GROMACS .gro file of C-alpha atoms in nm:
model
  294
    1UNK     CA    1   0.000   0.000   0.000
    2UNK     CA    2   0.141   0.322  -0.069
    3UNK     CA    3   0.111   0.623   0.166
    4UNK     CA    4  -0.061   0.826  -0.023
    5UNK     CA    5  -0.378   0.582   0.055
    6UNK     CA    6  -0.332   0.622   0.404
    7UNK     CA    7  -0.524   0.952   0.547
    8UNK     CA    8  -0.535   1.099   0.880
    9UNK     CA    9  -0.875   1.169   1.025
   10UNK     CA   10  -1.088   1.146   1.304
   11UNK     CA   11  -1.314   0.843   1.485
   12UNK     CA   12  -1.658   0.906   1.602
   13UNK     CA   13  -1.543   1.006   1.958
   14UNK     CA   14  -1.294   1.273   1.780
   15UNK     CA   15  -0.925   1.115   1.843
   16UNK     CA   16  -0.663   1.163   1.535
   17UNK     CA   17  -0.637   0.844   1.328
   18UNK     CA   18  -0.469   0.689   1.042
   19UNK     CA   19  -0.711   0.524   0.831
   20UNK     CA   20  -0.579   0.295   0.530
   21UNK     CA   21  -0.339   0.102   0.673
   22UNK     CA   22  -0.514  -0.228   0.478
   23UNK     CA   23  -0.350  -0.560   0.582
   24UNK     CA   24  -0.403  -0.792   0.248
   25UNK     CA   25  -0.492  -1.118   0.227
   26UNK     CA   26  -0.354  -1.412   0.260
   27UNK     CA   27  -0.180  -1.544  -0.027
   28UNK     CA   28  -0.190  -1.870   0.141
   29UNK     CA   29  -0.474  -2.085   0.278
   30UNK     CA   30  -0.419  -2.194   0.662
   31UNK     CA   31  -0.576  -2.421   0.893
   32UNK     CA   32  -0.919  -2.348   0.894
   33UNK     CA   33  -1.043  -2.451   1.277
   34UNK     CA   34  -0.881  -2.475   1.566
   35UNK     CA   35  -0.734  -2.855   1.665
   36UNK     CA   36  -0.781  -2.726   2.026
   37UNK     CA   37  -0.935  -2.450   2.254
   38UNK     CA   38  -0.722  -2.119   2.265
   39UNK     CA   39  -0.515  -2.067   2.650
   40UNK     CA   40  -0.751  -1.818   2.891
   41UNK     CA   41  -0.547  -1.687   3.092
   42UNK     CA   42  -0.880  -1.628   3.373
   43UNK     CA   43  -1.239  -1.751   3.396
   44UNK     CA   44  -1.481  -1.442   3.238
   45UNK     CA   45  -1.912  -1.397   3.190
   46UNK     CA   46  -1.934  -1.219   2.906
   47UNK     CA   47  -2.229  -1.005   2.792
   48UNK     CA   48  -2.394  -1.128   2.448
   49UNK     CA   49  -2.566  -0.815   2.269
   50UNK     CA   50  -2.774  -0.763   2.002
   51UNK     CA   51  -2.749  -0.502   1.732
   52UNK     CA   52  -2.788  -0.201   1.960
   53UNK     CA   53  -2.655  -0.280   2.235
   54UNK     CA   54  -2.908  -0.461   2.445
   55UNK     CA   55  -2.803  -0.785   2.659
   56UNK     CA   56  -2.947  -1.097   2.521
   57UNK     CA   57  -2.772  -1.334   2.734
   58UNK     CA   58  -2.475  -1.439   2.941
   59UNK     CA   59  -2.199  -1.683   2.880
   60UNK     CA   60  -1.898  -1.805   3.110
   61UNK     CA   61  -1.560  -1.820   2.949
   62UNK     CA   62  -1.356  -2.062   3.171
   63UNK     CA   63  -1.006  -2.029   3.238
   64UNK     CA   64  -0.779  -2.299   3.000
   65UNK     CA   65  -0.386  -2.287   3.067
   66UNK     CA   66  -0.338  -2.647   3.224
   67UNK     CA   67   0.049  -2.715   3.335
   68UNK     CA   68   0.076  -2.893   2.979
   69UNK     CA   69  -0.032  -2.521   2.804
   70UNK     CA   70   0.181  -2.334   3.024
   71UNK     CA   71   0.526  -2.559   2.943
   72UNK     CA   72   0.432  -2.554   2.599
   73UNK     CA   73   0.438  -2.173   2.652
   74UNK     CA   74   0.745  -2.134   2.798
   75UNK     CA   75   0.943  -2.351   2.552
   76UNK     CA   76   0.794  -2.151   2.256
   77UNK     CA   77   0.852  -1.793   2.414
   78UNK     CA   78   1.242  -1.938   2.445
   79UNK     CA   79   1.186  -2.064   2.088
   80UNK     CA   80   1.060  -1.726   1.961
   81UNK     CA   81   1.348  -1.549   2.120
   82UNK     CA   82   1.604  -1.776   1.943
   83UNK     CA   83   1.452  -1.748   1.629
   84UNK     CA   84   1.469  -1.363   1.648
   85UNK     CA   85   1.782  -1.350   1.784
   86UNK     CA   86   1.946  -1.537   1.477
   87UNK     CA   87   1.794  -1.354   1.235
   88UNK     CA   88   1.892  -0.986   1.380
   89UNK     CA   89   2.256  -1.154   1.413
   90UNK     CA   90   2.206  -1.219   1.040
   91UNK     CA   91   2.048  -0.854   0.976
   92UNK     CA   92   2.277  -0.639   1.172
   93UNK     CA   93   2.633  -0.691   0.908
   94UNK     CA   94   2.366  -0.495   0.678
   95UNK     CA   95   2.245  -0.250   0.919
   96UNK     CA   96   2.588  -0.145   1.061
   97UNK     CA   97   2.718   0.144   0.852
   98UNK     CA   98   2.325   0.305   0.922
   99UNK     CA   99   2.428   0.244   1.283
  100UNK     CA  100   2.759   0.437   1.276
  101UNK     CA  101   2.572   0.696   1.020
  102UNK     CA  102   2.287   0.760   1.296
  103UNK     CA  103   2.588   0.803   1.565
  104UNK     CA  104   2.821   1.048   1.341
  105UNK     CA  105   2.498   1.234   1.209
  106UNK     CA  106   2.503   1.383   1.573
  107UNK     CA  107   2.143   1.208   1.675
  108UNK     CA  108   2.173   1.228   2.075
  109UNK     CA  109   1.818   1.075   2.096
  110UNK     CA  110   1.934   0.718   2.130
  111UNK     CA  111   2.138   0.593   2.488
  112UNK     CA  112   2.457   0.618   2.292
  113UNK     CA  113   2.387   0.985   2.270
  114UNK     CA  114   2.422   1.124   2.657
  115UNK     CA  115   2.038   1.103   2.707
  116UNK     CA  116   1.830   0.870   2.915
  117UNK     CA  117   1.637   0.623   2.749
  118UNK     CA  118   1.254   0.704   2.844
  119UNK     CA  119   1.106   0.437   3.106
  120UNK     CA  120   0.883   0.139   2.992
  121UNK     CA  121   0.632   0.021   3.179
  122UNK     CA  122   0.674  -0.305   3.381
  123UNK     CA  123   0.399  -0.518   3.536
  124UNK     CA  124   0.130  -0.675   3.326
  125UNK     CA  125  -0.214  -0.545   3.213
  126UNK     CA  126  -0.549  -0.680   3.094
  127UNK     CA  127  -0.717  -0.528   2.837
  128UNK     CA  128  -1.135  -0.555   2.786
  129UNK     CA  129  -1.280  -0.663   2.480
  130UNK     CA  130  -1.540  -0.636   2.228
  131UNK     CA  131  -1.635  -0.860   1.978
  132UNK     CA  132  -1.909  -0.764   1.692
  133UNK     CA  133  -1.949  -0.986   1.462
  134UNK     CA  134  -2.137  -0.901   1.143
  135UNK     CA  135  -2.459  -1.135   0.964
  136UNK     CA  136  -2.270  -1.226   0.691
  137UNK     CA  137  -1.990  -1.378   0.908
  138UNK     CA  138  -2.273  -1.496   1.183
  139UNK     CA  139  -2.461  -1.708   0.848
  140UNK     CA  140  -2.138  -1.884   0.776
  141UNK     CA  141  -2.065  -1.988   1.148
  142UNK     CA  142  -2.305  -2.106   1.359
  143UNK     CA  143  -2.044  -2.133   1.622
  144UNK     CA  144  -1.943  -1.772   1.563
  145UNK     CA  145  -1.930  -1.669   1.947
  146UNK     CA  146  -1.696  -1.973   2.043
  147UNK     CA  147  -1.480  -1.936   1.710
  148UNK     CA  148  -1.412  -1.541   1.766
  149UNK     CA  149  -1.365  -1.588   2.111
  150UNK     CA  150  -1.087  -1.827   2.010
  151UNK     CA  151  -0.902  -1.601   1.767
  152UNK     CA  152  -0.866  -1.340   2.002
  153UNK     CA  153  -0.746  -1.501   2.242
  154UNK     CA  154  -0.480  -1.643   2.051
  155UNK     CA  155  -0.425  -1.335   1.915
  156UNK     CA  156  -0.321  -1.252   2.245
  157UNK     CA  157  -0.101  -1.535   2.303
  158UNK     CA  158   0.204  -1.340   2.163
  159UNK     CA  159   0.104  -1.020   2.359
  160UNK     CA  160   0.133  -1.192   2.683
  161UNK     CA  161   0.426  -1.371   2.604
  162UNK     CA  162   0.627  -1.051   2.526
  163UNK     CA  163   0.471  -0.801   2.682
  164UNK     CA  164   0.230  -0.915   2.956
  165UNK     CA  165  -0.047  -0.799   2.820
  166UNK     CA  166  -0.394  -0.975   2.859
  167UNK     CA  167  -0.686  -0.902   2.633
  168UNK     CA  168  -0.977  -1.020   2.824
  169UNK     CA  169  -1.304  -1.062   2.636
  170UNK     CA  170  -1.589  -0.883   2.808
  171UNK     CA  171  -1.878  -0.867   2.555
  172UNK     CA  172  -1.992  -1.048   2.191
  173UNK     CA  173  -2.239  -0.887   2.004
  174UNK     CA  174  -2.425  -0.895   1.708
  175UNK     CA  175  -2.347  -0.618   1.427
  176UNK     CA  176  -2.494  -0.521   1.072
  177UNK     CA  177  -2.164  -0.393   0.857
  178UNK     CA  178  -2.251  -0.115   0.632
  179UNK     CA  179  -2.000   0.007   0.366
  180UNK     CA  180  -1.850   0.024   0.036
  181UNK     CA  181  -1.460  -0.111   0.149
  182UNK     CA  182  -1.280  -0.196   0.436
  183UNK     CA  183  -1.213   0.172   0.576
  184UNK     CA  184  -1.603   0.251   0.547
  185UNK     CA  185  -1.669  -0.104   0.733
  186UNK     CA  186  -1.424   0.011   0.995
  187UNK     CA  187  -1.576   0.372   1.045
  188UNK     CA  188  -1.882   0.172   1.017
  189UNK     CA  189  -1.807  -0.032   1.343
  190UNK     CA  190  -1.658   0.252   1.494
  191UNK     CA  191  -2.006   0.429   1.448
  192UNK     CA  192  -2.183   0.137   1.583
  193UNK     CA  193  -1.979   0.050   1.915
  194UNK     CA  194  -1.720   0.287   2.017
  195UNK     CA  195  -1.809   0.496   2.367
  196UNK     CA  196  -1.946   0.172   2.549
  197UNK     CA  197  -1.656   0.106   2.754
  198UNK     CA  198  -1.412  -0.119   2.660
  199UNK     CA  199  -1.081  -0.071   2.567
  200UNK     CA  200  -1.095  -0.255   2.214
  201UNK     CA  201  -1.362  -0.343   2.006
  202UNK     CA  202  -1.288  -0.589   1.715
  203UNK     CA  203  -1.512  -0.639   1.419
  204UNK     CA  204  -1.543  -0.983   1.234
  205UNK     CA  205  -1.668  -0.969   0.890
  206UNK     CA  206  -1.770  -1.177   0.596
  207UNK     CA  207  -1.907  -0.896   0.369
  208UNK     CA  208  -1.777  -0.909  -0.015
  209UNK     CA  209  -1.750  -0.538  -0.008
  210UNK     CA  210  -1.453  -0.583   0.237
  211UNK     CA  211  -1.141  -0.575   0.002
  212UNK     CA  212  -0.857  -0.661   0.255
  213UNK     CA  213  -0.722  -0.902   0.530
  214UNK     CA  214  -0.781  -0.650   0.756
  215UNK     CA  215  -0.838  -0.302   0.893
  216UNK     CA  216  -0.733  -0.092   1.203
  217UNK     CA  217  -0.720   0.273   1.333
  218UNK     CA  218  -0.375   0.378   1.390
  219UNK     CA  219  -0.346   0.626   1.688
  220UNK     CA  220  -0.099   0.874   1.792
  221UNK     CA  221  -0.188   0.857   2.116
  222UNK     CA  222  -0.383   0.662   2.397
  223UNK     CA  223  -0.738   0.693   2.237
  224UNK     CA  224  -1.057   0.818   2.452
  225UNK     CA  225  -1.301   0.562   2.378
  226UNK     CA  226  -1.202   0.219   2.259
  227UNK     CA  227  -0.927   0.087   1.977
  228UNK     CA  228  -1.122  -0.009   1.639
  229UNK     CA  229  -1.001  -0.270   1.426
  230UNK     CA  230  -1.195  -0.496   1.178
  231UNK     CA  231  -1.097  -0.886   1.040
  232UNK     CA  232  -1.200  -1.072   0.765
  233UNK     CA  233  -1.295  -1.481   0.790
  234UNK     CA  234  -0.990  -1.597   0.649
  235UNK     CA  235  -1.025  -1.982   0.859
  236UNK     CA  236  -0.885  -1.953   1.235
  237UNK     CA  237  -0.553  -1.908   1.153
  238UNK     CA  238  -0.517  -1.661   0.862
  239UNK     CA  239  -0.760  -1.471   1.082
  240UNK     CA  240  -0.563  -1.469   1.463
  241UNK     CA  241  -0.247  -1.348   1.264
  242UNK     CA  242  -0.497  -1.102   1.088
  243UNK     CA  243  -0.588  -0.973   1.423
  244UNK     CA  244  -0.248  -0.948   1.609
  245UNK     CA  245  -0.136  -0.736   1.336
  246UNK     CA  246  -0.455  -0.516   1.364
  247UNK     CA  247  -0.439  -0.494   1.720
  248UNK     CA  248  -0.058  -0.400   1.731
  249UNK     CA  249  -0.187  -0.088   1.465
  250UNK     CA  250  -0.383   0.026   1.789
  251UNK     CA  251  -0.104   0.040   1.971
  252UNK     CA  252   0.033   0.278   1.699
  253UNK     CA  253   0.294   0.031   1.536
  254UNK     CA  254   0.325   0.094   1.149
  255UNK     CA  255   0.444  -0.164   0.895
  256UNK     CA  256   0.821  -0.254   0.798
  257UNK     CA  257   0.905  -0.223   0.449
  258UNK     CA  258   0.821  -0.516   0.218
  259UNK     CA  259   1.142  -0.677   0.079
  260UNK     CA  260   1.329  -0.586   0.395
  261UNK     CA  261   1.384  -0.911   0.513
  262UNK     CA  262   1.237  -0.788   0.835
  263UNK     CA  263   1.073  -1.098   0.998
  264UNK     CA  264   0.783  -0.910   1.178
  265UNK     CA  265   0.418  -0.960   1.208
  266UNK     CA  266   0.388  -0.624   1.104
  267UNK     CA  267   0.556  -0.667   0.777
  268UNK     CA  268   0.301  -0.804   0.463
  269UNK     CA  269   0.600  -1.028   0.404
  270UNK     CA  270   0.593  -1.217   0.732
  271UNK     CA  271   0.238  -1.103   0.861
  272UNK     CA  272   0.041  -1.445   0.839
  273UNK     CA  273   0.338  -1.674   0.905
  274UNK     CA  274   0.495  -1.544   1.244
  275UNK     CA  275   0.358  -1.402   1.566
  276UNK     CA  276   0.645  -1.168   1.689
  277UNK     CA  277   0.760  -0.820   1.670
  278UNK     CA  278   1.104  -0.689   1.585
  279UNK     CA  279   1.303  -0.498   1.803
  280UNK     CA  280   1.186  -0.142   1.731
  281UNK     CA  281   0.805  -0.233   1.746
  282UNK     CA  282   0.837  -0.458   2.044
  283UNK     CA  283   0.987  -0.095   2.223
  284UNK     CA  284   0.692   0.101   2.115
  285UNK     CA  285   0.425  -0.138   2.220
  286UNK     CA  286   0.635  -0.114   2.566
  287UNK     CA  287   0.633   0.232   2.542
  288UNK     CA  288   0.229   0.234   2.475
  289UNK     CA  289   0.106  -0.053   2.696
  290UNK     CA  290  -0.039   0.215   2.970
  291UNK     CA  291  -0.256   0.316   2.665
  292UNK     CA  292  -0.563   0.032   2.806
  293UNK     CA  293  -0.650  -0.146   3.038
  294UNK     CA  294  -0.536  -0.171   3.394
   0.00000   0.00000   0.00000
């Protein structure tokens, strides 16, 4: 996508946002259900809502991270951590002489430059939840609650494993997607469910007039109201990756540039095939985790 298709604007509740920043689709099909239940991290009753808002129902979400989930866990965060420590050994011959450029262009924002490096936040949070799912989607899946419960949640799996950060689902709720494209199907759920509370609401669509992989405000800063972001059904795992990459545009991460060799979730390249962040992103996700929750 280039930049000039990306425009800044303004949500329903009036915070600045980038709008455009259109993940594509996958290229490649992936498994389409899940072989087992996502980890939740703590037992939950959600609200179910209808269209505007009213409760229909209740649901209990129990916990699921048995001793088996949690070593599995563990050996795949050390995993993760090898993997992206080899390949920024095998990036950072390239990226030297920018490195010694940065330091003789006089740029004192960096440690190596006499200034203090700003303090990250330590401790974990949990973040509430959302999820509206539109008719289209809600048709194809009978078992919509249960299967976008279980994307988000291991959407999540990565943001607890790097950065302690919880996304706890609070609410499901039925939605009717209006729009031409993806960006009017976002401002369309943005319309629809911002203001009511929770700290991200994440739309799940099926409509043929949504032309991407998926869709997601970009802030500038911690939003008032609730982070926006919309997925298409791409099968459970096209669609988790889909969603980790929209969620980490909430936290105001852009993309790396394709062909960089970058291996980030948030670059096209890598985007359905790995669940980490490089080094930069994984800082400003740090630096923005105060943004929600508690």
């Amino acid at each position: 996508m280039s930049a000039s298709e990306v425009t800044t604007g303004v949500d329903s509740l009036g915070n600045v946002v980038e709008i455009g920043h259109e993940l594509p689709k996958a290229s490649i099909k992936g498994e389409e259900t899940f072989s087992t239940a996502s980890i939740v991290e703590a037992t939950t009753e959600v609200e179910i809502l209808d269209g505007n808002g009213n409760k229909k129902g209740d649901k209990v979400i129990k916990e699921n991270k048995d001793m088996k989930d949690k070593e599995s866990k563990q050996e795949e965060k050390e995993a993760k951590k090898e993997e992206k420590n080899l390949h920024k050994h095998s990036d950072d011959s390239e990226e030297l002489f920018g490195i010694f450029d940065w330091f003789r262009n006089g740029d004192d924002s960096g440690s190596g430059g006499g200034t203090t490096p700003p303090t990250e936040p330590t401790g974990n949070r949990v973040v509430t939840v959302l999820i509206a799912v539109d008719e289209e989607y809600r048709a194809a899946r009978p078992d919509w609650q249960t299967f976008t419960q279980n994307i988000v949640e291991r959407a999540d799996d990565a943001f607890i494993r790097d950065h302690g950060i919880d996304f706890e689902i609070k609410a499901v709720a039925e939605w009717s997607s209006q729009g031409n494209n993806a960006s009017e199907i976002l401002q369309d759920l943005d319309r629809d469910w911002n203001g009511r509370g929770y700290d991200f609401v994440v739309g799940f669509t099926r409509d043929a007039k949504f032309n991407s992989g998926g869709i997601a405000y970009v802030y500038p800063y911690a939003p008032n109201g609730s982070a926006i972001s919309v997925n298409l059904d791409q099968g459970a795992e096209n669609t988790w990756h889909a969603a980790q990459h929209e969620f980490s545009h909430n936290y105001g991460l852009g993309h790396d540039p394709q062909g960089s060799g970058i291996r980030c979730i948030m670059n096209y390249d890598y985007s359905y095939s790995v669940d980490y962040w490089d080094q930069e992103h994984d800082d400003v996700i740090q630096q923005h985790k105060t943004w929600f929750g508690q």
